[in-house]
PDB file of C-alpha atoms in Angstrom:
ATOM      1  CA  UNK A 283     -83.851  41.484  47.240  1.00 62.00           C
ATOM      2  CA  UNK A 284     -84.837  41.290  43.723  1.00 80.00           C
ATOM      3  CA  UNK A 285     -81.679  39.211  41.224  1.00 86.00           C
ATOM      4  CA  UNK A 286     -81.159  40.076  37.931  1.00 93.00           C
ATOM      5  CA  UNK A 287     -82.942  37.539  35.215  1.00 94.00           C
ATOM      6  CA  UNK A 288     -79.292  37.767  32.758  1.00 96.00           C
ATOM      7  CA  UNK A 289     -77.106  37.503  35.673  1.00 97.00           C
ATOM      8  CA  UNK A 290     -78.992  34.243  36.891  1.00 96.00           C
ATOM      9  CA  UNK A 291     -78.907  32.888  33.136  1.00 96.00           C
ATOM     10  CA  UNK A 292     -74.939  33.726  33.283  1.00 97.00           C
ATOM     11  CA  UNK A 293     -74.624  31.876  36.612  1.00 97.00           C
ATOM     12  CA  UNK A 294     -75.940  28.866  35.724  1.00 96.00           C
ATOM     13  CA  UNK A 295     -73.827  28.945  32.528  1.00 95.00           C
ATOM     14  CA  UNK A 296     -70.484  29.263  35.087  1.00 96.00           C
ATOM     15  CA  UNK A 297     -72.172  27.124  37.515  1.00 96.00           C
ATOM     16  CA  UNK A 298     -72.068  24.352  34.694  1.00 95.00           C
ATOM     17  CA  UNK A 299     -68.487  24.685  33.803  1.00 96.00           C
ATOM     18  CA  UNK A 300     -66.410  21.575  34.852  1.00 96.00           C
ATOM     19  CA  UNK A 301     -64.001  21.607  36.743  1.00 97.00           C
ATOM     20  CA  UNK A 302     -60.118  21.668  35.396  1.00 97.00           C
ATOM     21  CA  UNK A 303     -61.700  23.662  32.346  1.00 97.00           C
ATOM     22  CA  UNK A 304     -62.582  27.486  31.950  1.00 98.00           C
ATOM     23  CA  UNK A 305     -64.817  29.756  29.810  1.00 97.00           C
ATOM     24  CA  UNK A 306     -64.434  32.470  28.550  1.00 96.00           C
ATOM     25  CA  UNK A 307     -66.133  36.005  29.090  1.00 97.00           C
ATOM     26  CA  UNK A 308     -67.373  35.998  25.522  1.00 95.00           C
ATOM     27  CA  UNK A 309     -68.210  32.593  25.643  1.00 95.00           C
ATOM     28  CA  UNK A 310     -70.544  32.198  28.531  1.00 95.00           C
ATOM     29  CA  UNK A 311     -71.937  35.276  27.429  1.00 96.00           C
ATOM     30  CA  UNK A 312     -73.034  33.458  23.957  1.00 94.00           C
ATOM     31  CA  UNK A 313     -74.307  30.600  26.102  1.00 93.00           C
ATOM     32  CA  UNK A 314     -76.005  33.062  28.707  1.00 94.00           C
ATOM     33  CA  UNK A 315     -77.685  34.194  25.377  1.00 93.00           C
ATOM     34  CA  UNK A 316     -76.055  37.376  25.681  1.00 95.00           C
ATOM     35  CA  UNK A 317     -73.754  37.529  22.023  1.00 93.00           C
ATOM     36  CA  UNK A 318     -72.167  40.442  22.783  1.00 94.00           C
ATOM     37  CA  UNK A 319     -72.290  40.565  26.756  1.00 96.00           C
ATOM     38  CA  UNK A 320     -69.086  40.144  27.848  1.00 96.00           C
ATOM     39  CA  UNK A 321     -68.730  42.705  29.901  1.00 97.00           C
ATOM     40  CA  UNK A 322     -72.275  41.612  31.365  1.00 97.00           C
ATOM     41  CA  UNK A 323     -71.008  38.760  32.701  1.00 98.00           C
ATOM     42  CA  UNK A 324     -67.724  40.139  33.896  1.00 97.00           C
ATOM     43  CA  UNK A 325     -70.792  42.396  36.185  1.00 97.00           C
ATOM     44  CA  UNK A 326     -72.602  39.657  37.028  1.00 98.00           C
ATOM     45  CA  UNK A 327     -69.434  37.521  38.182  1.00 97.00           C
ATOM     46  CA  UNK A 328     -68.737  40.636  40.801  1.00 96.00           C
ATOM     47  CA  UNK A 329     -72.778  41.063  41.913  1.00 96.00           C
ATOM     48  CA  UNK A 330     -73.451  36.891  42.511  1.00 96.00           C
ATOM     49  CA  UNK A 331     -73.889  36.207  46.440  1.00 93.00           C
ATOM     50  CA  UNK A 332     -71.529  34.731  47.966  1.00 88.00           C
ATOM     51  CA  UNK A 333     -73.620  31.691  49.180  1.00 92.00           C
ATOM     52  CA  UNK A 334     -74.113  30.821  45.428  1.00 94.00           C
ATOM     53  CA  UNK A 335     -71.080  29.493  45.562  1.00 95.00           C
ATOM     54  CA  UNK A 336     -69.996  30.769  41.564  1.00 97.00           C
ATOM     55  CA  UNK A 337     -67.182  29.163  40.351  1.00 98.00           C
ATOM     56  CA  UNK A 338     -66.435  33.137  38.863  1.00 97.00           C
ATOM     57  CA  UNK A 339     -62.333  31.930  38.551  1.00 98.00           C
ATOM     58  CA  UNK A 340     -63.483  29.518  35.372  1.00 98.00           C
ATOM     59  CA  UNK A 341     -63.660  32.385  33.732  1.00 98.00           C
ATOM     60  CA  UNK A 342     -61.212  33.959  32.029  1.00 98.00           C
ATOM     61  CA  UNK A 343     -60.663  36.272  29.049  1.00 98.00           C
ATOM     62  CA  UNK A 344     -60.498  35.684  25.413  1.00 96.00           C
ATOM     63  CA  UNK A 345     -56.413  35.799  25.413  1.00 97.00           C
ATOM     64  CA  UNK A 346     -56.962  32.421  27.943  1.00 97.00           C
ATOM     65  CA  UNK A 347     -54.650  35.225  30.567  1.00 98.00           C
ATOM     66  CA  UNK A 348     -56.302  36.090  34.371  1.00 98.00           C
ATOM     67  CA  UNK A 349     -57.714  39.776  33.783  1.00 96.00           C
ATOM     68  CA  UNK A 350     -56.827  40.855  36.765  1.00 96.00           C
ATOM     69  CA  UNK A 351     -53.527  43.001  37.005  1.00 94.00           C
ATOM     70  CA  UNK A 352     -50.306  40.493  37.767  1.00 92.00           C
ATOM     71  CA  UNK A 353     -49.354  40.039  41.797  1.00 93.00           C
ATOM     72  CA  UNK A 354     -53.488  41.350  42.259  1.00 95.00           C
ATOM     73  CA  UNK A 355     -54.896  39.364  44.966  1.00 97.00           C
ATOM     74  CA  UNK A 356     -57.663  38.035  42.443  1.00 96.00           C
ATOM     75  CA  UNK A 357     -55.855  36.828  40.009  1.00 97.00           C
ATOM     76  CA  UNK A 358     -53.499  35.505  42.192  1.00 97.00           C
ATOM     77  CA  UNK A 359     -56.579  33.449  44.190  1.00 97.00           C
ATOM     78  CA  UNK A 360     -58.090  32.657  40.381  1.00 98.00           C
ATOM     79  CA  UNK A 361     -55.174  31.533  39.517  1.00 98.00           C
ATOM     80  CA  UNK A 362     -54.517  29.063  42.797  1.00 98.00           C
ATOM     81  CA  UNK A 363     -57.977  27.923  42.237  1.00 98.00           C
ATOM     82  CA  UNK A 364     -57.410  26.830  38.863  1.00 98.00           C
ATOM     83  CA  UNK A 365     -53.782  25.198  39.492  1.00 98.00           C
ATOM     84  CA  UNK A 366     -55.800  23.065  42.164  1.00 98.00           C
ATOM     85  CA  UNK A 367     -58.240  21.822  39.348  1.00 98.00           C
ATOM     86  CA  UNK A 368     -55.107  20.953  36.970  1.00 98.00           C
ATOM     87  CA  UNK A 369     -55.433  24.045  34.565  1.00 98.00           C
ATOM     88  CA  UNK A 370     -51.801  24.875  33.431  1.00 98.00           C
ATOM     89  CA  UNK A 371     -50.504  28.013  32.755  1.00 97.00           C
ATOM     90  CA  UNK A 372     -48.063  28.614  30.698  1.00 97.00           C
ATOM     91  CA  UNK A 373     -45.853  32.471  30.681  1.00 95.00           C
ATOM     92  CA  UNK A 374     -49.802  33.455  32.381  1.00 95.00           C
ATOM     93  CA  UNK A 375     -51.317  32.061  29.438  1.00 97.00           C
ATOM     94  CA  UNK A 376     -53.660  28.816  29.856  1.00 98.00           C
ATOM     95  CA  UNK A 377     -53.824  26.781  26.003  1.00 97.00           C
ATOM     96  CA  UNK A 378     -57.795  27.079  25.348  1.00 95.00           C
ATOM     97  CA  UNK A 379     -57.499  24.729  22.707  1.00 94.00           C
ATOM     98  CA  UNK A 380     -56.607  22.475  25.302  1.00 95.00           C
ATOM     99  CA  UNK A 381     -58.711  23.606  28.973  1.00 97.00           C
ATOM    100  CA  UNK A 382     -61.754  25.125  27.315  1.00 95.00           C
ATOM    101  CA  UNK A 383     -65.187  24.252  27.899  1.00 94.00           C
ATOM    102  CA  UNK A 384     -66.734  23.965  24.272  1.00 79.00           C
ATOM    103  CA  UNK A 385     -69.626  25.149  25.407  1.00 63.00           C
ATOM    104  CA  UNK A 386     -71.914  25.863  21.658  1.00 55.00           C
ATOM    105  CA  UNK A 387     -71.331  22.525  21.738  1.00 48.00           C
ATOM    106  CA  UNK A 388     -74.716  21.757  24.563  1.00 52.00           C
ATOM    107  CA  UNK A 389     -76.425  24.841  22.321  1.00 49.00           C
ATOM    108  CA  UNK A 390     -80.032  22.999  23.492  1.00 46.00           C
ATOM    109  CA  UNK A 391     -78.759  22.858  26.926  1.00 49.00           C
ATOM    110  CA  UNK A 392     -79.126  26.477  27.494  1.00 46.00           C
ATOM    111  CA  UNK A 393     -82.151  27.113  25.096  1.00 48.00           C
ATOM    112  CA  UNK A 394     -84.077  28.794  28.467  1.00 43.00           C
TER     113      UNK A 394
END
């Protein structure tokens, strides 16, 4: 099976989000070198092989919310994973000032 090299870059970024922190689709895309590729991040996460263990649940939208519909099985799973890692939701929103991984600060690391 041929793996999309863009997806590999995205998976690498997501695998480096520390436990207890989140990143947005847009920030992951920028960090991977795709400044307008937020949607590509979602596609890449859906395409990630199970054995790769990409912590997809650490990626949320720019509003600090889970992108799955409220009550959807995936939304509940994502929220459960994040809460186990200590991420707090207030009215369904994660405080990005407190919990966002600031990938831009590590830009040199991501020059691939």
